[in-house]
Amino acid sequence: MINCSQNSWPPDTKETPNHENDVGLFHGKKNAILYKFEYLTGNNILSAKSLDNGRNSRVWKLTFVDQASPIVGKEYPSNSMDNRKRLEAEWHGFSFLNSNGFTNIPKPLKCSIKEQIATYSLLPGSPPTIDCIGINEIQNISNFIVDLSHLPIKCKESLKPASDACYTLESFPTLIHQRLSRFYKEGIYKDLLFTFLEKEFIPTLKKEYKQFCIKKSKYTNQIDQNAKHFDTDIPFTYLIPSPSDFGFHNTLLNKDGALNFVDFEFFGWDDPAKLICDTLIHPGNLIPEKFKSLFLSQVLSHIPLPEYVLSRIKIVYGITALKWCLILLNEFIPSNFNRRIFSKGEELNQTEVLNHQMEKARMMLKQVNDLDGNFPYE
């Protein structure tokens, strides 16, 4: 059960005030969400700066009248947009890692499950650009995964599965079939979407799934002592606490080169092979191509059972890249598009967004076809 250290919400004796004429922080008015943060924290907001939001939540830097240090305020999408418990996952993830000595992540302060808002400590640094990333930064991001992998088992028992966690090899292609099913049930701009899926994506999926089966058989035979684990649930000791949406896109780079890590909305148990593949493939992760082999080798050099993990990576890499093709098309689902509008706080040109996402999906699909079943980071 999550403990948010929250006030009861809302006061039973008061109605929500009308702030239409309040002078404040957004376009001459104090945005209603800021009043919720004031009630949650028990302090009046002096200023609020909207931070670089992703595609899911809204984030602000909040400065208070009676508090010297600013903090982060975060508003999560409602359950009507997404039934995943993002606030609970992130709050639990940060709390868990803070209790285990991690200092390069935010500290949870207060939250309201009902209002889907939370406050966290503000970490130093700014989002890095690809030009800022060198060997030192690759070492730092690799070390974070290594540190996660070495947490004592006793510390990790309270964790829940990460979003889209994969505990068996067959669960990797299952994720693709689940996403395809949802596109066919809920997808919009059907001519554009279905033409791509049926003429381009599914032929590649069939080819890649054949490679997946061949590799699974090959590596199962090579690693006899672990073969029984390739199709059954991964033993508890092999799993890793995973931020899931991991990479430089969710970091803050300090002037001294240190990294802080943010955005744990999908945190939980997962297969280390999935975490590593997602980090290598994520189109926004900012790892320069020339450093991806270095990233992989540094992680594998220090995590448990590196040969076993590498075998799983080689088996699922192509399938995982195809999953990312579909993730790039998320906005073809109306609730996902609405969540993106929510995070941006403004209306978007739907046709432009969907065409742009389709082009990115085609680029990812081309990369998969160019690999022709090979793993690129030997």
Coordinates of C-alpha atoms in Angstrom, one line a residue:
M1 CA 0.0 0.0 0.0
I2 CA 1.4 3.4 -1.0
N3 CA 1.9 6.0 1.7
C4 CA 1.8 9.4 0.1
S5 CA 2.1 11.4 3.3
Q6 CA -0.9 13.3 1.9
N7 CA -3.6 15.5 3.3
S8 CA -7.2 14.3 3.1
W9 CA -8.6 15.3 -0.2
P10 CA -10.6 17.5 -0.7
P11 CA -11.9 19.3 2.4
D12 CA -15.5 18.1 2.8
T13 CA -16.7 21.6 3.9
K14 CA -15.4 23.5 0.9
E15 CA -16.3 23.5 -2.8
T16 CA -13.6 23.8 -5.4
P17 CA -13.0 27.6 -5.8
N18 CA -13.5 29.4 -9.1
H19 CA -10.1 30.8 -10.1
E20 CA -11.2 32.3 -13.4
N21 CA -10.2 35.8 -12.4
D22 CA -7.1 35.0 -10.3
V23 CA -3.9 36.7 -11.4
G24 CA -1.2 34.1 -11.4
L25 CA 1.2 32.1 -13.4
F26 CA -0.2 30.9 -16.7
H27 CA -1.5 33.4 -19.2
G28 CA -2.4 35.8 -16.5
K29 CA -4.3 33.3 -14.4
K30 CA -3.2 30.9 -11.7
N31 CA -3.9 27.5 -13.2
A32 CA -6.3 25.4 -11.2
I33 CA -3.8 22.5 -10.9
L34 CA -1.5 24.9 -9.0
Y35 CA -4.2 25.3 -6.3
K36 CA -4.1 21.6 -5.9
F37 CA -0.4 21.6 -5.3
E38 CA -0.9 24.4 -2.8
Y39 CA -3.4 22.4 -0.9
L40 CA -1.2 19.3 -1.1
T41 CA 1.9 21.1 0.3
G42 CA 0.1 23.5 2.6
N43 CA 2.0 26.4 1.1
N44 CA 1.4 29.2 -1.4
I45 CA 3.1 29.0 -4.8
L46 CA 5.2 32.1 -5.7
S47 CA 6.2 30.9 -9.2
A48 CA 5.8 27.9 -11.4
K49 CA 7.8 26.9 -14.5
S50 CA 6.6 24.3 -16.8
L51 CA 9.5 21.8 -17.4
D52 CA 10.1 19.8 -20.5
N53 CA 7.2 17.4 -20.4
G54 CA 7.2 14.0 -22.1
R55 CA 4.2 12.4 -23.7
N56 CA 2.5 11.3 -20.5
S57 CA 2.6 13.7 -17.6
R58 CA 2.8 17.4 -16.8
V59 CA 5.8 18.6 -14.7
W60 CA 6.5 21.9 -13.1
K61 CA 9.3 23.5 -11.0
L62 CA 7.4 25.0 -8.1
T63 CA 8.7 27.8 -5.9
F64 CA 6.8 28.6 -2.7
V65 CA 6.4 31.8 -0.6
D66 CA 7.6 30.2 2.6
Q67 CA 10.1 27.6 1.3
A68 CA 13.6 28.4 0.2
S69 CA 14.2 25.5 -2.2
P70 CA 12.0 24.8 -5.2
I71 CA 10.5 21.4 -5.8
V72 CA 9.0 19.4 -8.6
G73 CA 5.2 19.1 -9.0
K74 CA 3.9 16.4 -11.3
E75 CA 0.4 15.7 -12.6
Y76 CA -0.2 12.2 -14.0
P77 CA -2.8 11.3 -16.7
S78 CA -6.1 10.2 -15.3
N79 CA -7.1 6.5 -15.4
S80 CA -9.6 7.3 -18.2
M81 CA -6.5 8.0 -20.5
D82 CA -4.4 5.1 -19.2
N83 CA -5.2 2.4 -16.7
R84 CA -1.6 2.0 -15.7
K85 CA -0.9 3.2 -12.2
R86 CA 1.9 5.6 -13.1
L87 CA 1.9 7.6 -9.9
E88 CA 2.1 4.6 -7.7
A89 CA 4.8 3.0 -9.8
E90 CA 7.0 6.1 -9.8
W91 CA 6.4 6.8 -6.1
H92 CA 7.2 3.3 -5.1
G93 CA 10.3 3.1 -7.4
F94 CA 11.8 6.3 -6.0
S95 CA 10.9 5.4 -2.4
F96 CA 12.4 1.9 -2.9
L97 CA 15.7 3.2 -4.4
N98 CA 16.0 6.0 -1.9
S99 CA 15.7 3.5 0.9
N100 CA 18.5 1.5 -0.7
G101 CA 21.0 4.3 -0.8
F102 CA 20.5 5.7 -4.3
T103 CA 21.1 9.5 -4.3
N104 CA 20.8 10.3 -8.0
I105 CA 17.0 10.1 -8.1
P106 CA 14.3 12.4 -6.8
K107 CA 13.0 12.0 -3.2
P108 CA 9.2 11.6 -3.0
L109 CA 7.6 14.3 -0.8
K110 CA 3.8 14.3 -1.0
C111 CA 1.1 12.9 -3.3
S112 CA -2.6 12.5 -3.8
I113 CA -3.7 9.3 -5.4
K114 CA -7.2 10.8 -5.9
E115 CA -5.9 13.9 -7.7
Q116 CA -3.1 12.1 -9.5
I117 CA -0.5 14.6 -8.4
A118 CA 2.8 14.3 -6.5
T119 CA 5.8 16.4 -5.4
Y120 CA 9.4 15.4 -5.5
S121 CA 12.8 17.0 -4.7
L122 CA 14.3 19.0 -7.5
L123 CA 17.6 17.6 -8.8
P124 CA 20.4 19.6 -10.4
G125 CA 21.2 19.3 -14.0
S126 CA 19.6 19.8 -17.4
P127 CA 18.5 17.3 -20.1
P128 CA 21.6 16.3 -22.2
T129 CA 21.9 16.6 -25.9
I130 CA 23.6 13.9 -27.9
D131 CA 26.7 16.2 -28.3
C132 CA 27.2 16.1 -24.5
I133 CA 27.4 12.3 -24.3
G134 CA 30.8 10.7 -24.2
I135 CA 32.5 7.8 -22.5
N136 CA 32.0 9.2 -19.0
E137 CA 28.3 9.5 -19.5
I138 CA 28.1 6.0 -21.0
Q139 CA 29.9 4.7 -17.9
N140 CA 27.4 6.6 -15.6
I141 CA 24.3 5.2 -17.3
S142 CA 25.8 1.7 -17.4
N143 CA 26.6 1.9 -13.7
F144 CA 23.0 2.7 -12.8
I145 CA 21.8 -0.6 -14.4
V146 CA 24.7 -2.5 -12.7
D147 CA 23.7 -1.0 -9.3
L148 CA 20.1 -2.0 -9.9
S149 CA 21.2 -5.6 -10.7
H150 CA 23.2 -5.9 -7.5
L151 CA 20.5 -4.9 -5.0
P152 CA 20.1 -7.6 -2.4
I153 CA 17.3 -10.0 -3.1
K154 CA 15.8 -9.2 0.3
C155 CA 15.4 -5.6 -0.7
K156 CA 13.6 -6.3 -3.9
E157 CA 10.7 -8.6 -2.7
S158 CA 8.2 -5.8 -2.4
L159 CA 8.4 -4.7 -6.1
K160 CA 5.7 -5.2 -8.6
P161 CA 6.2 -6.1 -12.3
A162 CA 7.3 -3.2 -14.6
S163 CA 5.0 -2.1 -17.3
D164 CA 4.9 -4.7 -20.1
A165 CA 7.3 -6.9 -18.1
C166 CA 8.6 -10.0 -19.9
Y167 CA 9.3 -13.0 -17.7
T168 CA 9.5 -15.5 -20.6
L169 CA 10.9 -15.3 -24.1
E170 CA 7.5 -15.9 -25.6
S171 CA 6.1 -12.9 -23.8
F172 CA 8.2 -10.7 -26.1
P173 CA 6.2 -11.5 -29.3
T174 CA 3.1 -11.6 -27.2
L175 CA 3.4 -7.9 -26.5
I176 CA 3.5 -7.3 -30.2
H177 CA 0.3 -9.3 -30.8
Q178 CA -1.4 -7.4 -28.0
R179 CA -0.5 -4.1 -29.5
L180 CA -1.6 -5.2 -33.0
S181 CA -4.9 -6.3 -31.6
R182 CA -5.5 -3.0 -30.0
F183 CA -4.7 -1.1 -33.2
Y184 CA -7.2 -3.2 -35.1
K185 CA -9.9 -2.5 -32.5
E186 CA -9.2 1.1 -31.6
G187 CA -7.0 2.6 -34.3
I188 CA -7.8 5.8 -36.2
Y189 CA -6.7 6.9 -39.7
K190 CA -7.3 3.3 -40.6
D191 CA -6.2 3.5 -44.2
L192 CA -2.8 4.8 -43.3
L193 CA -2.4 2.6 -40.3
F194 CA -3.7 -0.7 -41.7
T195 CA -1.8 -0.3 -45.0
F196 CA 1.4 0.1 -43.1
L197 CA 0.7 -2.9 -40.7
E198 CA -0.5 -5.3 -43.4
K199 CA 1.9 -4.4 -46.3
E200 CA 5.0 -3.5 -44.4
F201 CA 5.0 -4.4 -40.7
I202 CA 3.4 -7.9 -40.6
P203 CA 5.7 -9.4 -43.4
T204 CA 8.7 -8.2 -41.4
L205 CA 7.2 -9.6 -38.2
K206 CA 6.7 -13.0 -39.8
K207 CA 10.3 -13.1 -40.9
E208 CA 11.7 -11.8 -37.6
Y209 CA 9.6 -14.3 -35.6
K210 CA 11.1 -17.1 -37.6
Q211 CA 14.6 -15.8 -36.7
F212 CA 13.4 -15.5 -33.1
C213 CA 12.5 -19.2 -33.0
I214 CA 15.8 -20.3 -34.6
K215 CA 17.8 -18.2 -32.1
K216 CA 15.8 -19.5 -29.2
S217 CA 16.6 -23.1 -30.2
K218 CA 20.3 -22.3 -30.8
Y219 CA 21.0 -20.5 -27.5
T220 CA 19.0 -23.0 -25.5
N221 CA 21.2 -25.8 -26.8
Q222 CA 24.4 -23.7 -26.1
I223 CA 23.6 -22.9 -22.5
D224 CA 22.4 -26.2 -21.2
Q225 CA 22.6 -25.3 -17.5
N226 CA 20.1 -22.5 -18.1
A227 CA 18.0 -24.0 -20.8
K228 CA 15.1 -24.7 -18.5
H229 CA 14.7 -21.0 -17.9
F230 CA 14.3 -19.9 -21.5
D231 CA 10.6 -20.8 -21.8
T232 CA 9.6 -20.8 -18.1
D233 CA 9.4 -17.8 -15.8
I234 CA 12.8 -16.3 -15.1
P235 CA 13.9 -17.2 -11.6
F236 CA 13.4 -14.4 -9.1
T237 CA 17.2 -14.0 -8.7
Y238 CA 17.6 -13.2 -12.4
L239 CA 15.1 -10.3 -12.5
I240 CA 16.2 -6.6 -12.2
P241 CA 14.4 -3.6 -10.9
S242 CA 13.8 -1.7 -14.1
P243 CA 12.8 2.0 -14.8
S244 CA 11.5 0.5 -18.1
D245 CA 11.6 3.8 -20.0
F246 CA 15.3 4.2 -19.5
G247 CA 17.9 6.3 -21.3
F248 CA 19.5 9.7 -21.5
H249 CA 16.2 11.2 -22.5
N250 CA 15.2 10.7 -18.8
T251 CA 18.3 12.0 -17.2
L252 CA 19.7 15.3 -16.0
L253 CA 23.3 16.0 -16.7
N254 CA 25.2 18.0 -14.0
K255 CA 28.1 20.4 -14.8
D256 CA 30.5 17.9 -13.2
G257 CA 29.3 15.1 -15.6
A258 CA 27.2 13.2 -13.0
L259 CA 23.8 12.0 -14.1
N260 CA 20.5 12.1 -12.2
F261 CA 17.7 9.8 -13.3
V262 CA 14.0 10.8 -13.5
D263 CA 10.7 9.4 -14.8
F264 CA 10.0 6.0 -13.3
E265 CA 6.4 5.8 -14.2
F266 CA 6.8 2.2 -15.5
F267 CA 9.2 1.0 -12.7
G268 CA 9.2 -2.6 -11.5
W269 CA 10.6 -6.1 -12.0
D270 CA 11.7 -7.1 -15.5
D271 CA 14.1 -9.2 -17.5
P272 CA 17.5 -7.5 -17.7
A273 CA 17.6 -8.4 -21.4
K274 CA 14.5 -6.4 -22.0
L275 CA 15.8 -3.4 -20.1
I276 CA 19.1 -3.5 -22.1
C277 CA 17.3 -4.0 -25.5
D278 CA 14.9 -1.2 -24.8
T279 CA 17.8 1.1 -23.9
L280 CA 19.7 0.3 -27.0
I281 CA 16.6 0.6 -29.3
H282 CA 14.6 3.5 -27.8
P283 CA 14.6 6.1 -30.6
G284 CA 14.8 9.0 -28.1
N285 CA 17.5 7.6 -25.8
L286 CA 20.3 9.7 -27.2
I287 CA 23.0 7.0 -26.9
P288 CA 25.3 7.7 -29.9
E289 CA 25.5 4.7 -32.2
K290 CA 29.3 4.6 -31.8
F291 CA 28.9 4.1 -28.0
K292 CA 26.2 1.4 -28.0
S293 CA 28.7 -1.5 -28.1
L294 CA 30.6 0.1 -25.2
F295 CA 27.3 0.5 -23.2
L296 CA 26.5 -3.1 -23.7
S297 CA 29.9 -4.4 -22.8
Q298 CA 30.1 -2.2 -19.7
V299 CA 26.8 -3.5 -18.4
L300 CA 27.5 -7.1 -19.2
S301 CA 30.9 -6.9 -17.5
H302 CA 29.4 -6.2 -14.1
I303 CA 25.9 -7.8 -13.9
P304 CA 25.1 -11.3 -12.8
L305 CA 25.1 -14.1 -15.4
P306 CA 26.3 -12.0 -18.4
E307 CA 26.4 -14.9 -20.9
Y308 CA 22.9 -15.9 -20.1
V309 CA 21.6 -12.3 -20.4
L310 CA 23.5 -11.7 -23.7
S311 CA 22.0 -14.9 -25.1
R312 CA 18.5 -13.5 -24.3
I313 CA 19.4 -10.2 -25.8
K314 CA 20.4 -11.8 -29.1
I315 CA 17.2 -13.8 -29.2
V316 CA 14.8 -10.9 -28.5
Y317 CA 16.6 -7.9 -30.0
G318 CA 14.8 -7.9 -33.4
I319 CA 11.4 -8.6 -31.9
T320 CA 11.9 -5.8 -29.4
A321 CA 12.8 -3.4 -32.2
L322 CA 9.5 -4.3 -33.9
K323 CA 7.7 -3.6 -30.6
W324 CA 9.2 -0.1 -30.8
C325 CA 7.8 0.4 -34.3
L326 CA 4.4 -0.1 -32.8
I327 CA 5.1 2.1 -29.8
L328 CA 6.0 4.9 -32.2
L329 CA 2.4 4.5 -33.6
N330 CA 0.8 4.9 -30.1
E331 CA -0.9 8.1 -31.1
F332 CA -3.1 6.2 -33.6
I333 CA -5.0 5.1 -30.4
P334 CA -7.3 8.0 -29.4
S335 CA -6.7 7.7 -25.7
N336 CA -2.9 7.8 -26.3
F337 CA -3.3 10.9 -28.5
N338 CA -5.4 12.5 -25.8
R339 CA -2.6 11.7 -23.3
R340 CA -0.1 13.5 -25.5
I341 CA -2.3 16.6 -25.6
F342 CA -2.6 16.4 -21.8
S343 CA 1.2 16.3 -21.4
K344 CA 1.8 19.2 -23.8
G345 CA -1.1 21.3 -22.4
E346 CA -2.1 22.4 -25.9
E347 CA -4.0 21.3 -28.9
L348 CA -2.0 19.4 -31.6
N349 CA -2.5 18.9 -35.3
Q350 CA -3.5 15.3 -35.3
T351 CA -2.8 14.6 -39.0
E352 CA 0.7 16.1 -38.7
V353 CA 1.5 14.2 -35.6
L354 CA 0.3 10.9 -37.0
N355 CA 2.2 11.3 -40.3
H356 CA 5.3 12.2 -38.4
Q357 CA 5.0 9.1 -36.1
M358 CA 4.4 6.9 -39.2
E359 CA 7.6 8.2 -40.7
K360 CA 9.5 7.3 -37.6
A361 CA 8.0 3.9 -37.5
R362 CA 9.0 3.3 -41.1
M363 CA 12.6 4.3 -40.3
M364 CA 12.6 1.9 -37.3
L365 CA 11.2 -0.9 -39.5
K366 CA 13.9 -0.3 -42.1
Q367 CA 16.6 -0.7 -39.5
V368 CA 15.1 -4.1 -38.6
N369 CA 15.0 -5.2 -42.2
D370 CA 18.6 -4.0 -42.7
L371 CA 19.8 -6.1 -39.8
D372 CA 18.3 -9.2 -41.5
G373 CA 18.1 -11.1 -38.2
N374 CA 21.7 -10.2 -37.1
F375 CA 22.6 -8.6 -33.7
P376 CA 24.4 -5.3 -34.4
Y377 CA 26.5 -5.0 -31.2
E378 CA 28.7 -8.1 -31.1

